[in-house]
PDB file of C-alpha atoms in Angstrom:
ATOM      1  CA  GLY A   1       9.212  11.954  -3.892  1.00  0.00           C
ATOM      2  CA  ALA A   2       5.726  13.354  -3.531  1.00  0.00           C
ATOM      3  CA  VAL A   3       4.017  13.372   0.094  1.00  0.00           C
ATOM      4  CA  VAL A   4       0.879  12.035   1.619  1.00  0.00           C
ATOM      5  CA  SER A   5      -0.071  13.112   4.601  1.00  0.00           C
ATOM      6  CA  GLN A   6      -3.109  11.960   7.308  1.00  0.00           C
ATOM      7  CA  HIS A   7      -4.807  13.337   9.685  1.00  0.00           C
ATOM      8  CA  PRO A   8      -4.961  12.408  12.609  1.00  0.00           C
ATOM      9  CA  SER A   9      -2.408  10.251  13.319  1.00  0.00           C
ATOM     10  CA  TRP A  10      -4.134   8.110  16.160  1.00  0.00           C
ATOM     11  CA  VAL A  11      -7.562   8.785  16.998  1.00  0.00           C
ATOM     12  CA  ILE A  12      -9.198   7.015  20.147  1.00  0.00           C
ATOM     13  CA  CYS A  13     -13.322   7.645  20.529  1.00  0.00           C
ATOM     14  CA  LYS A  14     -16.377   5.738  21.867  1.00  0.00           C
ATOM     15  CA  SER A  15     -18.605   2.998  20.521  1.00  0.00           C
ATOM     16  CA  GLY A  16     -21.412   5.135  18.603  1.00  0.00           C
ATOM     17  CA  THR A  17     -19.238   7.745  17.780  1.00  0.00           C
ATOM     18  CA  SER A  18     -18.362   8.549  14.681  1.00  0.00           C
ATOM     19  CA  VAL A  19     -14.563   9.731  13.170  1.00  0.00           C
ATOM     20  CA  LYS A  20     -13.290  11.752  10.610  1.00  0.00           C
ATOM     21  CA  ILE A  21      -9.961  11.068   8.752  1.00  0.00           C
ATOM     22  CA  GLU A  22      -8.490  13.452   6.215  1.00  0.00           C
ATOM     23  CA  CYS A  23      -5.793  12.290   3.729  1.00  0.00           C
ATOM     24  CA  ARG A  24      -4.240  14.980   1.419  1.00  0.00           C
ATOM     25  CA  SER A  25      -1.465  15.110  -1.024  1.00  0.00           C
ATOM     26  CA  LEU A  26       0.868  17.961  -0.273  1.00  0.00           C
ATOM     27  CA  ASP A  27       2.507  18.745  -3.491  1.00  0.00           C
ATOM     28  CA  PHE A  28       0.580  17.183  -6.176  1.00  0.00           C
ATOM     29  CA  GLN A  29      -2.976  16.758  -7.443  1.00  0.00           C
ATOM     30  CA  ALA A  30      -4.459  13.439  -6.973  1.00  0.00           C
ATOM     31  CA  THR A  31      -7.480  12.584  -9.387  1.00  0.00           C
ATOM     32  CA  THR A  32      -7.651   9.328  -7.443  1.00  0.00           C
ATOM     33  CA  MET A  33      -7.410   8.334  -3.187  1.00  0.00           C
ATOM     34  CA  PHE A  34      -7.628   4.722  -2.376  1.00  0.00           C
ATOM     35  CA  TRP A  35      -8.246   4.002   1.409  1.00  0.00           C
ATOM     36  CA  TYR A  36      -7.103   0.832   2.819  1.00  0.00           C
ATOM     37  CA  ARG A  37      -7.663  -1.114   6.063  1.00  0.00           C
ATOM     38  CA  GLN A  38      -4.437  -3.169   8.273  1.00  0.00           C
ATOM     39  CA  PHE A  39      -4.621  -5.536  10.680  1.00  0.00           C
ATOM     40  CA  PRO A  40      -1.426  -6.397  12.472  1.00  0.00           C
ATOM     41  CA  LYS A  41       0.960  -8.776  10.573  1.00  0.00           C
ATOM     42  CA  GLN A  42      -1.157  -8.453   7.693  1.00  0.00           C
ATOM     43  CA  SER A  43      -1.250  -7.231   4.234  1.00  0.00           C
ATOM     44  CA  LEU A  44      -3.143  -3.997   3.245  1.00  0.00           C
ATOM     45  CA  MET A  45      -6.739  -4.524   2.376  1.00  0.00           C
ATOM     46  CA  LEU A  46      -8.483  -1.995  -0.226  1.00  0.00           C
ATOM     47  CA  MET A  47     -11.832  -0.078   1.051  1.00  0.00           C
ATOM     48  CA  ALA A  48     -12.416   1.899  -1.459  1.00  0.00           C
ATOM     49  CA  THR A  49     -11.593   4.064  -4.432  1.00  0.00           C
ATOM     50  CA  SER A  50     -11.957   7.927  -4.583  1.00  0.00           C
ATOM     51  CA  ASN A  51     -11.964   9.575  -7.445  1.00  0.00           C
ATOM     52  CA  GLU A  52     -12.492  13.403  -7.459  1.00  0.00           C
ATOM     53  CA  GLY A  53     -16.007  15.025  -7.862  1.00  0.00           C
ATOM     54  CA  SER A  54     -18.067  11.455  -7.726  1.00  0.00           C
ATOM     55  CA  LYS A  55     -19.156   8.503  -5.859  1.00  0.00           C
ATOM     56  CA  ALA A  56     -16.343   6.135  -4.463  1.00  0.00           C
ATOM     57  CA  THR A  57     -16.443   3.126  -5.333  1.00  0.00           C
ATOM     58  CA  TYR A  58     -16.448   0.241  -2.272  1.00  0.00           C
ATOM     59  CA  GLU A  59     -14.822  -3.036  -2.353  1.00  0.00           C
ATOM     60  CA  GLN A  60     -17.424  -6.172  -1.714  1.00  0.00           C
ATOM     61  CA  GLY A  61     -18.059  -6.786   1.399  1.00  0.00           C
ATOM     62  CA  VAL A  62     -17.502  -3.251   2.834  1.00  0.00           C
ATOM     63  CA  GLU A  63     -20.751  -1.165   3.782  1.00  0.00           C
ATOM     64  CA  LYS A  64     -20.915   2.168   2.045  1.00  0.00           C
ATOM     65  CA  ASP A  65     -22.901   3.550   5.069  1.00  0.00           C
ATOM     66  CA  LYS A  66     -20.496   2.769   7.536  1.00  0.00           C
ATOM     67  CA  PHE A  67     -17.541   4.283   5.427  1.00  0.00           C
ATOM     68  CA  LEU A  68     -18.453   7.612   4.120  1.00  0.00           C
ATOM     69  CA  ILE A  69     -15.612   8.719   1.877  1.00  0.00           C
ATOM     70  CA  ASN A  70     -15.619  12.120   0.285  1.00  0.00           C
ATOM     71  CA  HIS A  71     -13.208  13.420  -2.052  1.00  0.00           C
ATOM     72  CA  ALA A  72     -13.932  16.953  -2.126  1.00  0.00           C
ATOM     73  CA  SER A  73     -10.990  18.365  -3.891  1.00  0.00           C
ATOM     74  CA  LEU A  74      -7.752  16.890  -5.826  1.00  0.00           C
ATOM     75  CA  THR A  75      -5.807  17.163  -2.920  1.00  0.00           C
ATOM     76  CA  LEU A  76      -8.051  16.131  -0.299  1.00  0.00           C
ATOM     77  CA  SER A  77     -10.101  13.374   0.468  1.00  0.00           C
ATOM     78  CA  THR A  78     -11.951  12.296   4.019  1.00  0.00           C
ATOM     79  CA  LEU A  79     -12.399   9.057   5.495  1.00  0.00           C
ATOM     80  CA  THR A  80     -15.422   9.287   8.050  1.00  0.00           C
ATOM     81  CA  VAL A  81     -16.373   6.162   9.855  1.00  0.00           C
ATOM     82  CA  THR A  82     -20.020   6.074  11.401  1.00  0.00           C
ATOM     83  CA  SER A  83     -20.755   4.690  14.612  1.00  0.00           C
ATOM     84  CA  ALA A  84     -17.906   3.010  15.402  1.00  0.00           C
ATOM     85  CA  HIS A  85     -17.645  -0.153  17.105  1.00  0.00           C
ATOM     86  CA  PRO A  86     -14.747  -1.602  18.143  1.00  0.00           C
ATOM     87  CA  GLU A  87     -14.078  -4.257  15.571  1.00  0.00           C
ATOM     88  CA  ASP A  88     -13.627  -1.237  13.470  1.00  0.00           C
ATOM     89  CA  SER A  89     -10.372  -0.518  15.485  1.00  0.00           C
ATOM     90  CA  SER A  90      -8.020  -1.192  12.854  1.00  0.00           C
ATOM     91  CA  PHE A  91      -5.184   0.939  11.040  1.00  0.00           C
ATOM     92  CA  TYR A  92      -6.668   3.008   8.296  1.00  0.00           C
ATOM     93  CA  ILE A  93      -4.181   4.344   5.221  1.00  0.00           C
ATOM     94  CA  CYS A  94      -4.923   5.990   2.708  1.00  0.00           C
ATOM     95  CA  SER A  95      -2.788   6.486  -0.906  1.00  0.00           C
ATOM     96  CA  ALA A  96      -3.241   8.861  -3.371  1.00  0.00           C
ATOM     97  CA  ARG A  97      -2.362   8.401  -7.664  1.00  0.00           C
ATOM     98  CA  ASP A  98       0.393  11.000  -9.105  1.00  0.00           C
ATOM     99  CA  SER A  99      -0.301  10.581 -12.616  1.00  0.00           C
ATOM    100  CA  TRP A 100       0.911  13.718 -14.042  1.00  0.00           C
ATOM    101  CA  GLY A 101       3.110  14.131 -16.853  1.00  0.00           C
ATOM    102  CA  ASP A 102       5.505  11.473 -16.898  1.00  0.00           C
ATOM    103  CA  THR A 103       4.894  10.068 -13.591  1.00  0.00           C
ATOM    104  CA  ASP A 104       2.377   7.430 -12.347  1.00  0.00           C
ATOM    105  CA  THR A 105       2.774   6.538  -8.983  1.00  0.00           C
ATOM    106  CA  GLN A 106       1.207   5.666  -5.517  1.00  0.00           C
ATOM    107  CA  TYR A 107       1.957   7.229  -2.654  1.00  0.00           C
ATOM    108  CA  PHE A 108       0.883   6.350   0.992  1.00  0.00           C
ATOM    109  CA  GLY A 109       0.178   8.479   4.007  1.00  0.00           C
ATOM    110  CA  PRO A 110       1.180   7.694   7.222  1.00  0.00           C
ATOM    111  CA  GLY A 111      -2.077   5.979   8.263  1.00  0.00           C
ATOM    112  CA  THR A 112      -4.103   6.765  11.311  1.00  0.00           C
ATOM    113  CA  ARG A 113      -4.528   4.146  14.518  1.00  0.00           C
ATOM    114  CA  LEU A 114      -7.905   3.998  15.224  1.00  0.00           C
ATOM    115  CA  THR A 115      -9.320   2.481  18.695  1.00  0.00           C
ATOM    116  CA  VAL A 116     -12.478   1.637  19.235  1.00  0.00           C
ATOM    117  CA  LEU A 117     -13.705   1.726  23.243  1.00  0.00           C
TER     118      LEU A 117
ATOM    119  CA  GLN B   1      -8.471 -15.377  -4.608  1.00  0.00           C
ATOM    120  CA  GLN B   2      -4.915 -14.020  -4.060  1.00  0.00           C
ATOM    121  CA  GLN B   3      -3.674 -12.017  -7.443  1.00  0.00           C
ATOM    122  CA  VAL B   4       0.043 -11.588  -6.333  1.00  0.00           C
ATOM    123  CA  LYS B   5       1.538 -14.612  -4.364  1.00  0.00           C
ATOM    124  CA  GLN B   6       4.338 -13.469  -1.751  1.00  0.00           C
ATOM    125  CA  SER B   7       7.182 -16.009  -0.607  1.00  0.00           C
ATOM    126  CA  PRO B   8       8.625 -16.067   1.742  1.00  0.00           C
ATOM    127  CA  GLN B   9       7.040 -14.819   5.038  1.00  0.00           C
ATOM    128  CA  SER B  10       9.589 -14.085   7.324  1.00  0.00           C
ATOM    129  CA  LEU B  11      13.121 -14.041   6.398  1.00  0.00           C
ATOM    130  CA  ILE B  12      16.020 -13.767   8.526  1.00  0.00           C
ATOM    131  CA  VAL B  13      19.679 -12.144   6.671  1.00  0.00           C
ATOM    132  CA  GLN B  14      22.899 -11.492   8.928  1.00  0.00           C
ATOM    133  CA  LYS B  15      23.905  -8.265   8.163  1.00  0.00           C
ATOM    134  CA  GLY B  16      25.514  -7.443   4.872  1.00  0.00           C
ATOM    135  CA  GLY B  17      24.252 -10.800   3.306  1.00  0.00           C
ATOM    136  CA  ILE B  18      21.354 -10.819   0.112  1.00  0.00           C
ATOM    137  CA  SER B  19      17.950 -10.936   1.343  1.00  0.00           C
ATOM    138  CA  ILE B  20      15.547 -11.982  -1.405  1.00  0.00           C
ATOM    139  CA  ILE B  21      11.695 -11.627  -1.891  1.00  0.00           C
ATOM    140  CA  ASN B  22       9.709 -13.338  -4.468  1.00  0.00           C
ATOM    141  CA  CYS B  23       6.625 -13.036  -6.008  1.00  0.00           C
ATOM    142  CA  ALA B  24       4.609 -14.172  -8.867  1.00  0.00           C
ATOM    143  CA  TYR B  25       0.963 -13.157 -10.560  1.00  0.00           C
ATOM    144  CA  GLU B  26      -1.085 -14.427 -12.937  1.00  0.00           C
ATOM    145  CA  ASN B  27      -2.735 -11.617 -14.853  1.00  0.00           C
ATOM    146  CA  THR B  28      -1.361 -10.807 -18.028  1.00  0.00           C
ATOM    147  CA  ALA B  29      -2.840  -7.166 -17.859  1.00  0.00           C
ATOM    148  CA  PHE B  30      -0.448  -6.062 -15.307  1.00  0.00           C
ATOM    149  CA  ASP B  31       1.859  -4.021 -16.402  1.00  0.00           C
ATOM    150  CA  TYR B  32       3.297  -1.930 -13.441  1.00  0.00           C
ATOM    151  CA  PHE B  33       5.344  -4.223 -10.684  1.00  0.00           C
ATOM    152  CA  PRO B  34       6.265  -1.859  -7.388  1.00  0.00           C
ATOM    153  CA  TRP B  35       7.393  -2.638  -3.784  1.00  0.00           C
ATOM    154  CA  TYR B  36       6.694  -1.032  -0.667  1.00  0.00           C
ATOM    155  CA  GLN B  37       8.825  -1.059   2.132  1.00  0.00           C
ATOM    156  CA  GLN B  38       6.954  -0.440   5.799  1.00  0.00           C
ATOM    157  CA  PHE B  39       8.216  -0.584   9.252  1.00  0.00           C
ATOM    158  CA  PRO B  40       6.013  -0.656  12.269  1.00  0.00           C
ATOM    159  CA  GLY B  41       3.221   1.708  12.828  1.00  0.00           C
ATOM    160  CA  LYS B  42       3.598   3.696   9.617  1.00  0.00           C
ATOM    161  CA  GLY B  43       1.896   3.524   5.547  1.00  0.00           C
ATOM    162  CA  PRO B  44       4.138   1.563   3.383  1.00  0.00           C
ATOM    163  CA  ALA B  45       6.949   3.526   1.068  1.00  0.00           C
ATOM    164  CA  LEU B  46       7.924   2.986  -2.214  1.00  0.00           C
ATOM    165  CA  LEU B  47      10.972   1.496  -2.813  1.00  0.00           C
ATOM    166  CA  ILE B  48      11.604   0.904  -6.058  1.00  0.00           C
ATOM    167  CA  ALA B  49       9.057  -0.528  -9.210  1.00  0.00           C
ATOM    168  CA  ILE B  50       9.677  -1.760 -12.348  1.00  0.00           C
ATOM    169  CA  ARG B  51       7.629  -2.100 -15.631  1.00  0.00           C
ATOM    170  CA  PRO B  52       7.558  -5.329 -18.128  1.00  0.00           C
ATOM    171  CA  ASP B  53       9.603  -3.894 -20.570  1.00  0.00           C
ATOM    172  CA  VAL B  54      12.576  -3.987 -18.562  1.00  0.00           C
ATOM    173  CA  SER B  55      13.762  -7.379 -17.316  1.00  0.00           C
ATOM    174  CA  GLU B  56      16.012  -5.297 -14.292  1.00  0.00           C
ATOM    175  CA  LYS B  57      15.756  -2.357 -12.594  1.00  0.00           C
ATOM    176  CA  LYS B  58      18.709  -1.314  -9.941  1.00  0.00           C
ATOM    177  CA  GLU B  59      18.535   1.915  -7.391  1.00  0.00           C
ATOM    178  CA  GLY B  60      21.340   1.677  -4.664  1.00  0.00           C
ATOM    179  CA  ARG B  61      21.069  -1.722  -2.903  1.00  0.00           C
ATOM    180  CA  PHE B  62      17.712  -2.567  -4.242  1.00  0.00           C
ATOM    181  CA  THR B  63      17.734  -4.618  -7.669  1.00  0.00           C
ATOM    182  CA  ILE B  64      13.839  -5.915  -9.194  1.00  0.00           C
ATOM    183  CA  SER B  65      14.682  -8.543 -11.626  1.00  0.00           C
ATOM    184  CA  PHE B  66      11.336  -9.061 -13.828  1.00  0.00           C
ATOM    185  CA  ASN B  67      10.728 -12.285 -16.104  1.00  0.00           C
ATOM    186  CA  LYS B  68       7.799 -11.807 -17.685  1.00  0.00           C
ATOM    187  CA  SER B  69       7.757 -15.524 -19.400  1.00  0.00           C
ATOM    188  CA  ALA B  70       7.313 -16.860 -16.053  1.00  0.00           C
ATOM    189  CA  LYS B  71       5.268 -13.902 -14.789  1.00  0.00           C
ATOM    190  CA  GLN B  72       7.343 -13.905 -11.538  1.00  0.00           C
ATOM    191  CA  PHE B  73       9.772 -10.504 -10.091  1.00  0.00           C
ATOM    192  CA  SER B  74      11.701 -10.619  -7.241  1.00  0.00           C
ATOM    193  CA  LEU B  75      13.176  -7.187  -4.989  1.00  0.00           C
ATOM    194  CA  HIS B  76      16.870  -8.402  -3.794  1.00  0.00           C
ATOM    195  CA  ILE B  77      18.286  -6.451  -0.856  1.00  0.00           C
ATOM    196  CA  MET B  78      22.113  -6.038  -1.457  1.00  0.00           C
ATOM    197  CA  ASP B  79      24.390  -5.643   1.699  1.00  0.00           C
ATOM    198  CA  SER B  80      21.657  -6.201   4.004  1.00  0.00           C
ATOM    199  CA  GLN B  81      21.662  -3.553   6.905  1.00  0.00           C
ATOM    200  CA  PRO B  82      19.682  -4.222  10.417  1.00  0.00           C
ATOM    201  CA  GLY B  83      18.265  -0.351   8.776  1.00  0.00           C
ATOM    202  CA  ASP B  84      16.528  -2.698   6.429  1.00  0.00           C
ATOM    203  CA  SER B  85      14.451  -4.989   9.027  1.00  0.00           C
ATOM    204  CA  ALA B  86      11.216  -4.156   7.567  1.00  0.00           C
ATOM    205  CA  THR B  87       7.803  -5.221   5.969  1.00  0.00           C
ATOM    206  CA  TYR B  88       7.904  -5.760   2.323  1.00  0.00           C
ATOM    207  CA  PHE B  89       4.768  -5.695   0.193  1.00  0.00           C
ATOM    208  CA  CYS B  90       5.177  -6.647  -3.639  1.00  0.00           C
ATOM    209  CA  ALA B  91       2.399  -5.553  -5.554  1.00  0.00           C
ATOM    210  CA  ALA B  92       1.012  -5.373  -9.000  1.00  0.00           C
ATOM    211  CA  SER B  93      -1.160  -2.738 -11.258  1.00  0.00           C
ATOM    212  CA  LYS B  94      -2.893  -2.426 -14.592  1.00  0.00           C
ATOM    213  CA  GLY B  95      -3.218   1.283 -15.856  1.00  0.00           C
ATOM    214  CA  SER B  96      -6.938   0.433 -16.899  1.00  0.00           C
ATOM    215  CA  THR B  97      -8.225   0.049 -13.371  1.00  0.00           C
ATOM    216  CA  LEU B  98      -6.339   3.524 -12.775  1.00  0.00           C
ATOM    217  CA  GLY B  99      -4.131   2.371 -10.405  1.00  0.00           C
ATOM    218  CA  ARG B 100      -5.320  -0.227  -8.032  1.00  0.00           C
ATOM    219  CA  LEU B 101      -2.457  -2.445  -6.879  1.00  0.00           C
ATOM    220  CA  TYR B 102      -3.328  -5.882  -5.433  1.00  0.00           C
ATOM    221  CA  PHE B 103      -0.652  -6.589  -2.833  1.00  0.00           C
ATOM    222  CA  GLY B 104       0.989  -9.668  -1.880  1.00  0.00           C
ATOM    223  CA  ARG B 105       1.185 -11.120   1.694  1.00  0.00           C
ATOM    224  CA  GLY B 106       4.212  -8.915   2.863  1.00  0.00           C
ATOM    225  CA  THR B 107       7.431 -10.488   3.583  1.00  0.00           C
ATOM    226  CA  GLN B 108       8.860  -9.549   7.403  1.00  0.00           C
ATOM    227  CA  LEU B 109      12.324  -9.247   7.102  1.00  0.00           C
ATOM    228  CA  THR B 110      15.116  -9.381   9.993  1.00  0.00           C
ATOM    229  CA  VAL B 111      18.661  -8.524   9.386  1.00  0.00           C
ATOM    230  CA  TRP B 112      21.040  -9.595  11.992  1.00  0.00           C
ATOM    231  CA  PRO B 113      24.020  -7.396  13.309  1.00  0.00           C
TER     232      PRO B 113
END
């Protein structure tokens, strides 16, 4: 199957700093990427939908100025958590939609564990 | 509002047994129903998916049964193995919304050796 990578896999930062997470589709082009947040033993919560070359669409309740999303190319989307605070600590997962040809499937990255001290 | 309802929340099965997880939805516009498997600390991995034009799809030990009239679908894991112990999520999507997935709450499966 298609591969989606995330970097870093885990990060620890101090309160008030910004953290950037990268999501790459390695063997396909993704016009749409999604960013999720997951708390322990809970389901995935969609934060935003990112389309290449346009502004991201954020879900209700997600602060767009705090969670900056950039989808600069068909294989790369980034999530920047600005002025991070301990309550932003979570597992962040991206996914990429492969909708070329006969396929239309969403593949997930391995996730990034963010801990804000 | 939970668009996809999943049950049970947790499931314990003996090795070699059949694991069954159920999901239900309301929105008849959904036309794609995937199941994802997630191990602790990892991202979800696509397991198997079905579209409404078929009532069943089988891949190895994993089978999706789909009941369009009841708006329900289920995952059956035959000959369950300890390595199947993970959290399983059902999801639904409609093509008109660029693939946005609506997830169930997840089922934590434990397979006893």
